[in-house]
Tab-separated table of C-alpha atoms in Angstrom:
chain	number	residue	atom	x	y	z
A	1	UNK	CA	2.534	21.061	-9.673
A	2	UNK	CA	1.826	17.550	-7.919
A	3	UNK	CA	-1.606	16.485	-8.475
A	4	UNK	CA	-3.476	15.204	-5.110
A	5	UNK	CA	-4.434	11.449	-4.192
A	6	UNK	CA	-7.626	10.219	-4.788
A	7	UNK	CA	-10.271	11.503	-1.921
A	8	UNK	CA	-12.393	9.302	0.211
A	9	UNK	CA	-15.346	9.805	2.574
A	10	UNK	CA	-13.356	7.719	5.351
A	11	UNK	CA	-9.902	6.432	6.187
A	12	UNK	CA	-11.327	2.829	5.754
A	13	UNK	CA	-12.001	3.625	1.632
A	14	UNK	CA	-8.230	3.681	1.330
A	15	UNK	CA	-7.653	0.611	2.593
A	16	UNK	CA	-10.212	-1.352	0.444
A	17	UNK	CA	-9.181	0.619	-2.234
A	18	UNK	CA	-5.713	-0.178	-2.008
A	19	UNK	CA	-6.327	-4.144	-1.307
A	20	UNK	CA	-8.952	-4.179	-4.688
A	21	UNK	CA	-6.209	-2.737	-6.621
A	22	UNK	CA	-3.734	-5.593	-5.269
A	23	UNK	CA	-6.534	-8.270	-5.912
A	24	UNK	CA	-6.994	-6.852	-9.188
A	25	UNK	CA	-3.468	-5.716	-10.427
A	26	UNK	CA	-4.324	-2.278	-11.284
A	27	UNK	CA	-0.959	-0.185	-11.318
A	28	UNK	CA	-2.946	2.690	-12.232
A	29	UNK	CA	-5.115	2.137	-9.599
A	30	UNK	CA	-2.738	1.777	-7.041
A	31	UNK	CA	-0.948	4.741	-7.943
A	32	UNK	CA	-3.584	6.817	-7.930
A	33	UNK	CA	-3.906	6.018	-4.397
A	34	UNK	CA	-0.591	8.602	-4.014
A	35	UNK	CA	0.166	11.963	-4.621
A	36	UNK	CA	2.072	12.469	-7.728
A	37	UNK	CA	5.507	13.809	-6.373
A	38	UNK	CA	8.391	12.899	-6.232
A	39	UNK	CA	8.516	12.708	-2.651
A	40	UNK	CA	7.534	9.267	-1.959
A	41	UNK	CA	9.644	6.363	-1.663
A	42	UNK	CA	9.025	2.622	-2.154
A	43	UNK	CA	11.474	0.335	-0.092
A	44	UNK	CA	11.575	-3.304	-1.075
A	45	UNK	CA	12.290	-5.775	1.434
A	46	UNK	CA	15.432	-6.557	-0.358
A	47	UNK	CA	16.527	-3.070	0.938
A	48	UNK	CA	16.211	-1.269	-2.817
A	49	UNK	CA	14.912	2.071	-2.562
A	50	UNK	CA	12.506	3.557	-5.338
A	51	UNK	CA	11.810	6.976	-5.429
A	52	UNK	CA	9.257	9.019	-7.659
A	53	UNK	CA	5.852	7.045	-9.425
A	54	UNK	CA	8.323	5.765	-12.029
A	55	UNK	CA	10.074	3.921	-10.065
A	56	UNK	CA	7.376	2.717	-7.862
A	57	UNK	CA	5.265	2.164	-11.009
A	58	UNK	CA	8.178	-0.603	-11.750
A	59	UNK	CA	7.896	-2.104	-8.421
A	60	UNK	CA	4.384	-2.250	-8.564
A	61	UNK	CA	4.149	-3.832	-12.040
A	62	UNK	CA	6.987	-6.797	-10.801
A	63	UNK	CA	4.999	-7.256	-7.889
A	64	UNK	CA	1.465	-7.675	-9.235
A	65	UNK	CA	2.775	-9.515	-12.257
A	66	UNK	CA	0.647	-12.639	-11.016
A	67	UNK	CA	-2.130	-12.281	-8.599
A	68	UNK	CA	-1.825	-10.960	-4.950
A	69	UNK	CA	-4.196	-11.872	-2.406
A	70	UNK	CA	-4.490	-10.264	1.270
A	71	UNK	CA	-6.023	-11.518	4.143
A	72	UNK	CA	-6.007	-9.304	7.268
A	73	UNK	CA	-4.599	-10.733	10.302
A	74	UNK	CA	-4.685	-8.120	13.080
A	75	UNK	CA	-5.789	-4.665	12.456
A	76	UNK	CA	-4.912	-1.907	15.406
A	77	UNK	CA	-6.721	1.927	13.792
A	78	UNK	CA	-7.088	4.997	15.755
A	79	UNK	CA	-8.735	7.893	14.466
A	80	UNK	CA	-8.981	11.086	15.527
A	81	UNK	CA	-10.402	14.200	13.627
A	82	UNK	CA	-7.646	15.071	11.435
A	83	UNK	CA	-5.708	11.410	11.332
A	84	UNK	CA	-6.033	7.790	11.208
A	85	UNK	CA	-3.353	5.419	11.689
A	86	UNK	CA	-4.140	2.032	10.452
A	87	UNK	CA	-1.365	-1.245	11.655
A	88	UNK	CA	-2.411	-4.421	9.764
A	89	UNK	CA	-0.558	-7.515	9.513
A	90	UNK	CA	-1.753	-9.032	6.821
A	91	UNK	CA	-1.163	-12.726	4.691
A	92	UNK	CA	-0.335	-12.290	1.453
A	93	UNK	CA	-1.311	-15.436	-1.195
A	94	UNK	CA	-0.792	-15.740	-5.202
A	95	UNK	CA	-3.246	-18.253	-5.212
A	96	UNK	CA	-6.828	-17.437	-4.058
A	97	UNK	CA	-7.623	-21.162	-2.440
A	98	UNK	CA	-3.929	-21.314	-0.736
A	99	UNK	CA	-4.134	-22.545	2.654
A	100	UNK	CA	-0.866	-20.950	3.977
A	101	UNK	CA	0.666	-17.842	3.169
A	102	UNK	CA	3.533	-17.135	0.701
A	103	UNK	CA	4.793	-14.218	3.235
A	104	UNK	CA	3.732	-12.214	5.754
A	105	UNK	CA	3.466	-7.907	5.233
A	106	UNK	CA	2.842	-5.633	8.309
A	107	UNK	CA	1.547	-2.057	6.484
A	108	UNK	CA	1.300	1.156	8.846
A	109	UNK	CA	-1.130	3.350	7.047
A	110	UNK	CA	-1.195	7.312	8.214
A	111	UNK	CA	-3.754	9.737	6.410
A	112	UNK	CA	-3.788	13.181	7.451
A	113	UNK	CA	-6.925	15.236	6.673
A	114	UNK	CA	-6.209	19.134	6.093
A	115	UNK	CA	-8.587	21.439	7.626
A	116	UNK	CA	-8.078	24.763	5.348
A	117	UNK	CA	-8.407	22.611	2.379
A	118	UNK	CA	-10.627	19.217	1.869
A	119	UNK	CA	-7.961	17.214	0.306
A	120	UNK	CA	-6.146	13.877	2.135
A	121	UNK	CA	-2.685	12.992	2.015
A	122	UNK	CA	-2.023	9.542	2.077
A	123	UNK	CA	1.384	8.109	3.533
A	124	UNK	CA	1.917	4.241	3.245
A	125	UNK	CA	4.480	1.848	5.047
A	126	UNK	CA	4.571	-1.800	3.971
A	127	UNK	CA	7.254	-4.440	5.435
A	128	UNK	CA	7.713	-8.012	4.354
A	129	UNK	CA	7.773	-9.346	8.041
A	130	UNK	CA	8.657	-13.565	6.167
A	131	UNK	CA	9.300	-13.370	2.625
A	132	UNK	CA	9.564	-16.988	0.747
A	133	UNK	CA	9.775	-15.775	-2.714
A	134	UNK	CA	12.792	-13.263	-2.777
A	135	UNK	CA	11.432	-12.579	-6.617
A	136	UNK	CA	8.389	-11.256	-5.334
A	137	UNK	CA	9.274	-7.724	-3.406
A	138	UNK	CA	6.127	-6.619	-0.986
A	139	UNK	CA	6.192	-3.180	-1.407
A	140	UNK	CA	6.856	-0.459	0.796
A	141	UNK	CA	6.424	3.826	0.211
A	142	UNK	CA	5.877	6.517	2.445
């Protein structure tokens, strides 16, 4: 039986989460962002496909194998009572002081709140919109 995601008081608590876990490079942290099925799917820029938290475990450890910073760009959210939508295009750095970006990301964020029970289901979409280091994959799951 799949274990549920991590709960939150609001849809903005996911997205902090998930950029502190970035900033700190906590695979276990990130992953415990997801549900644990084998459902969701990581697509690299690159075009590889992972499936499962294996696989995305993998991704994740290659990708936060030196620090990741984000820096919001533009943010469009609308929330409603049992969804929020989040669009962010964000900057991504590997060095904290870096003037100018190592690639750009654009993440669509959905969370869906259930109303019979109080648990959230988290689906993430991440895109490298410019990526300059083809070694370092942005990472994408739904």
């Amino acid at each position: 039986m799949p274990r549920f995601a991590r709960l939150f008081q609001n849809p903005d608590e996911v997205i902090d989460a998930w950029r502190e876990t970035l900033r700190q490079g906590d695979v276990e942290g990130a992953l415990a962002l997801w549900l644990d099925d084998d459902s969701i799917t990581c697509v690299l820029p690159e075009g590889n496909r992972l499936s499962g938290h294996a696989e995305i475990r993998m991704g994740l450890e290659r990708m936060l194998a030196r620090p990741l910073y984000l820096e919001p760009i533009a943010c469009i959210e609308h929330i409603t009572v049992s969804a929020a939508v989040f669009d962010s295009t964000e900057a991504v750095y590997f060095k904290n002081n870096q003037i100018e970006a190592d690639f750009m990301i654009n993440i669509t964020l959905v969370l869906m709140q259930a109303t019979s029970t109080s648990c959230t289901s988290s689906f993430f979409a991440l895109f490298a919109l410019r990526d300059i280091d083809s070694e370092t994959p942005a990472v994408a799951h739904q």
